[in-house]
Amino acid sequence: MNPITPIINGLRITLEHLFKKPVTLQYPTERPKVAQRFRGLHALNVSHDKAKCVACYLCPTVCPAKCITVEAGEDANHDKYAARYEIDMLRCIFCGYCVEACPVDAVRMTGEFELANYHRSDFVYDKERLLEKK
Amino acid sequence: MVNLTIDDKQVTAPKNSTIYDAAKINGIKIPILCHDKKLKPFGACRMCLVEVEQMRGRQVPACTTPITEGMIIRTSTPDIIKARKMVLELLLLNHPIDCPVCDKGGDCDLQNLTYEYKVNANRFSDEKFHHEIDYSNPLIERDMNRCVLCGKCARICDEIVSFGALTFISRGIETKIGCEFEGSLNCEFCGSCVSVCPVGSLLARPFKFKARFWALTNQKSVCGYCGTGCNLTLGVKDNKVLTTVYDENQGFHNGQLCCRGRFGYQFINSDKRLNTPLVRKNGSLTEATWDEALELVAARLKGAGSSAAALATPRLTNEELVLFKRLMETAGSANYDHSAGYAHAALTEGFAKSFGAAASPATILDIQKSDLLLVIKTDSYETHPVIGFEINMAVKNKGVKLNILSDKRGKLSKLPDAQTLVHTPGSEIAVINALAKTILDDKLAAGTAAAIPGYADLEKALAGFTPEAVAGQSGLAASAIKRLANDYAKAEKALILFPIGNAYPGHNADLASAVANLALLTGKLGTEGSGVLCMAEKNNSQGAVDMGFYATSGLNAGQIMDGCASGAIKTLFVAGENPVVSYPNRAAISAALDKVEFLVVSDLFMTETAAMADVVLPACSFAEKEGTFTSVDRRVQHIKPAIRNIGQSRTDFEIFGQLIAKLGGQAPATPATVFGEIAASAPGYAGMSYASLGETGAFAPVAVTAAFVVPKTVAVEPAAGKLALVTGSALYHNGTLSQFGEGPMHVCPEGYLELSRTDAAKLQIKENDLLNVASAIGSTKLKARITPRMPEGVLFSPYHFGAAAINQVWSGAPVTWVTVTK
């Protein structure tokens, strides 16, 4: 092969890109459009003004990173609810198995990806922080 | 053995097996919902349908069909799988699919089978049930909406527990399991029904929503309450014992447990557990380091000689008791004892003289193999409920005749054809002597009896105990005594059972000798199904006796207390005992403990005794240590730690070892080393090791050297105008430890005074009235409980409760004469 051809091919690709929409985002002034099936921060779904979670322990069981802590409680009607629901985002690998395992559609993953924080303790999201914001 | 073919495999199975049993022992699994190996076949669920070549054209239930020679069985043909799927579809028709919130999820037979048979749709549709869920009691939750009507709960309650709290109610589609008059559950709360429920209909409330089954680590252990030696599986998560897990293959009792065994485990992880050593400074107990506390104790024990004394609870392991004894010997003292000094006398003095061994020459397994049981005191059921279940099964399934000699009636009296002889309190030894006398007079004694040493003396001593003479003082008919003597002597195999314990001072060496005489006279000893079983109170009472942890050359517990009061004992080390509550005469015990210069207590909790101590050492429960326990029939069982030590607590093994080292002695490194020494020295333990004990344990054989011993009888003189108070054990409690178990405290939270209807009417007492009970030594207040089982003039009160303070009234006599006022 002619030694010049690859160089010309390279330059051609560069030239083509000059006329395309840029891939780089000027974050944070420009924001990405998050895909609908993106797996970001978790949210606990709410129904009838309370979390749908019934504390069945399937998400902590399936979680490969062991980042979910659930403690069940008994409410006034003797029903089961999550007295404690915590996800340690430092451990989470965003695999989405928790969402898949949930039998009552109580947990989903949102498009929220900006999870940086200053303290380790701030990465542990408790039930209050995880409840979906209306 | 019968030869048959199951799934093209040639197998053999014992005669009398069902197809299900035959398949099971040959490793072929047949799915089933309504079967438990303890229960009789029932055939309710129709999951175990199989095809039999010889019964062409229909499917037969494996669990109710007996095997025959040459049977050809197929357990999983396409037709059968289709039938089983349909059974599951029909069950799931009404069963709510609330697995995510059902605590049975993960351990549910119906869930597992649904998964296995891939039943993910239902061809039928119907409404779910809308039964009301019974939340009314704190131990067992009943949700009949989930019920599959296998009937296991009703059957176990009837066949084994013999209570009959649950049964089928209504017919057809409306059938459900319920209690009498559709009321709420009010029973013994042994939880047997919960253990066998294949679905989530019956659930243990103490464990409700605590964890899922798959998150638990199961550790096999031995129950730490009574001396039966039941095996337990502890369900552990995050260093917490959260529940007991049922295992039908565990122990002689096949996983069957009583209320305290199943629901009384919460003391292990109780918030009230002691976490740090405490040392008394300026009059109050303050936190200290282990070094500081142990130094103080070691300094007191060093060279203390006979001014030091020790009391241990027979809940310690054999290894710990050996080490405690060694610690006292290093300190130069022979003053050590347990169980108030008298509760073990039936073994250490009675059997030691009569049988030449301080152990019972019978095992729990003999109960079901016997022809006749003679039970002394109906309390035997309350003190050792799982032995009580064995008696139930013996009487109901094996047709064993039950005779009871007791000062009150009880649950055992209600068994089919049970003969209860209710004698006046304190006259049992006289009655047993009268039985022996009748046997001699009616020439029913075995030919071998005359050759046993002491025969002539016994014959002479029994002269005054004719049934007619004893009938007067015992309140029994002479004919009843004669009948019992005849029945006992003529039965081919007969077994005598009696409980001992802190609350049974009348069950002493003399009673043991009297009972032993009966067995020796008639030769009911040394063969299967015959003998005498002395049921020691605590989980290692027999072990404490075997380890020699009782007064031989030193002072016994009673004398130690006297020594404390007189100032002769200056240092007292109490390991796990709570004498203030469990020893008779609280005023005297408290005064003695107040007087003693230096009191060391190692315990799990801040007990009434620990509160008086100068040094309190936090000890470990059975779930945190390794060692061996010896049950009433000398089954030696090995326990391993299920959880790590709570807080800074240390096992008594570590505490004694470190103290021995501080006193300049040689402390053994591990419990296994000490057990090696036990195997070399303790009678009957030869050749045992942790490895050889395994999961089932091993019996330490009892070598009998028979001798007749004349028992002393003390006639109880009735006090005019007073009632006879007898102490004992409540069904839900054992010692004082069960006060820290939530289950037992839910059912039986406080002491009470049981009295007859006649006495209640006479004194115008109503149920739950607060009564003032006064004796010669003091008084206490107890709630009234009026029951039909008490004879007139007799009162009963359990001794376990610190707050009820029955030992302010009870001085340690078998019968206390009291007055009762409102």
Short mmCIF file of N, CA and C in Angstrom, two decimals, chain B residues 161 177 183 194 206-207 299 311 407 418 458 525 544 562 565 701 706 709 718-719 726 762 801:
data_model
loop_
_atom_site.label_atom_id
_atom_site.label_comp_id
_atom_site.label_asym_id
_atom_site.label_seq_id
_atom_site.Cartn_x
_atom_site.Cartn_y
_atom_site.Cartn_z
N VAL B 161 -48.52 -32.67 70.93
CA VAL B 161 -48.65 -31.74 72.05
C VAL B 161 -49.84 -32.13 72.92
N ILE B 177 -58.97 -23.73 59.27
CA ILE B 177 -58.40 -24.18 60.54
C ILE B 177 -58.74 -23.11 61.58
N GLY B 183 -62.67 -18.68 68.23
CA GLY B 183 -62.01 -17.67 69.05
C GLY B 183 -60.55 -17.50 68.65
N VAL B 194 -46.56 -23.74 64.17
CA VAL B 194 -45.80 -22.81 63.34
C VAL B 194 -44.68 -23.56 62.62
N PRO B 206 -42.50 -13.18 67.10
CA PRO B 206 -41.24 -12.56 67.52
C PRO B 206 -40.25 -12.41 66.36
N PHE B 207 -40.42 -13.23 65.33
CA PHE B 207 -39.50 -13.18 64.18
C PHE B 207 -40.12 -12.41 63.01
N ALA B 299 -6.83 -11.20 93.57
CA ALA B 299 -6.21 -10.81 94.84
C ALA B 299 -7.01 -11.37 96.02
N LEU B 311 -20.52 -20.69 93.95
CA LEU B 311 -21.81 -21.25 93.52
C LEU B 311 -21.87 -21.10 92.02
N ASP B 407 -49.40 -34.30 93.79
CA ASP B 407 -50.16 -33.56 94.79
C ASP B 407 -51.20 -32.66 94.13
N ALA B 418 -55.22 -42.16 81.69
CA ALA B 418 -54.21 -41.82 82.70
C ALA B 418 -54.83 -41.96 84.08
N LEU B 458 -34.62 -53.23 104.40
CA LEU B 458 -35.76 -52.56 103.74
C LEU B 458 -37.06 -53.23 104.16
N LEU B 525 -35.25 -52.65 85.64
CA LEU B 525 -34.03 -51.87 85.53
C LEU B 525 -33.10 -52.54 84.52
N ALA B 544 -23.13 -31.10 85.74
CA ALA B 544 -22.54 -30.54 86.95
C ALA B 544 -22.29 -31.65 87.98
N ASP B 562 -24.95 -19.99 105.05
CA ASP B 562 -24.82 -19.82 106.50
C ASP B 562 -23.45 -19.23 106.83
N ALA B 565 -23.32 -15.63 106.24
CA ALA B 565 -24.03 -14.90 107.29
C ALA B 565 -23.21 -14.83 108.57
N PRO B 701 -22.66 -44.14 79.42
CA PRO B 701 -23.38 -45.25 80.05
C PRO B 701 -23.34 -45.18 81.57
N ALA B 706 -26.40 -52.13 92.44
CA ALA B 706 -27.65 -51.93 93.16
C ALA B 706 -27.52 -52.16 94.66
N VAL B 709 -31.76 -48.90 99.90
CA VAL B 709 -31.50 -47.87 100.91
C VAL B 709 -32.83 -47.53 101.54
N PRO B 718 -50.35 -31.33 109.17
CA PRO B 718 -51.18 -30.23 108.70
C PRO B 718 -51.34 -29.15 109.78
N ALA B 719 -51.26 -27.91 109.38
CA ALA B 719 -51.44 -26.82 110.33
C ALA B 719 -52.89 -26.36 110.24
N VAL B 726 -47.30 -25.47 97.70
CA VAL B 726 -46.19 -26.19 97.07
C VAL B 726 -45.64 -25.34 95.94
N LYS B 762 -64.54 -20.39 99.22
CA LYS B 762 -64.51 -20.24 100.67
C LYS B 762 -63.94 -18.88 101.07
N PHE B 801 -39.86 -16.00 89.38
CA PHE B 801 -39.94 -14.55 89.20
C PHE B 801 -39.34 -13.77 90.37
#
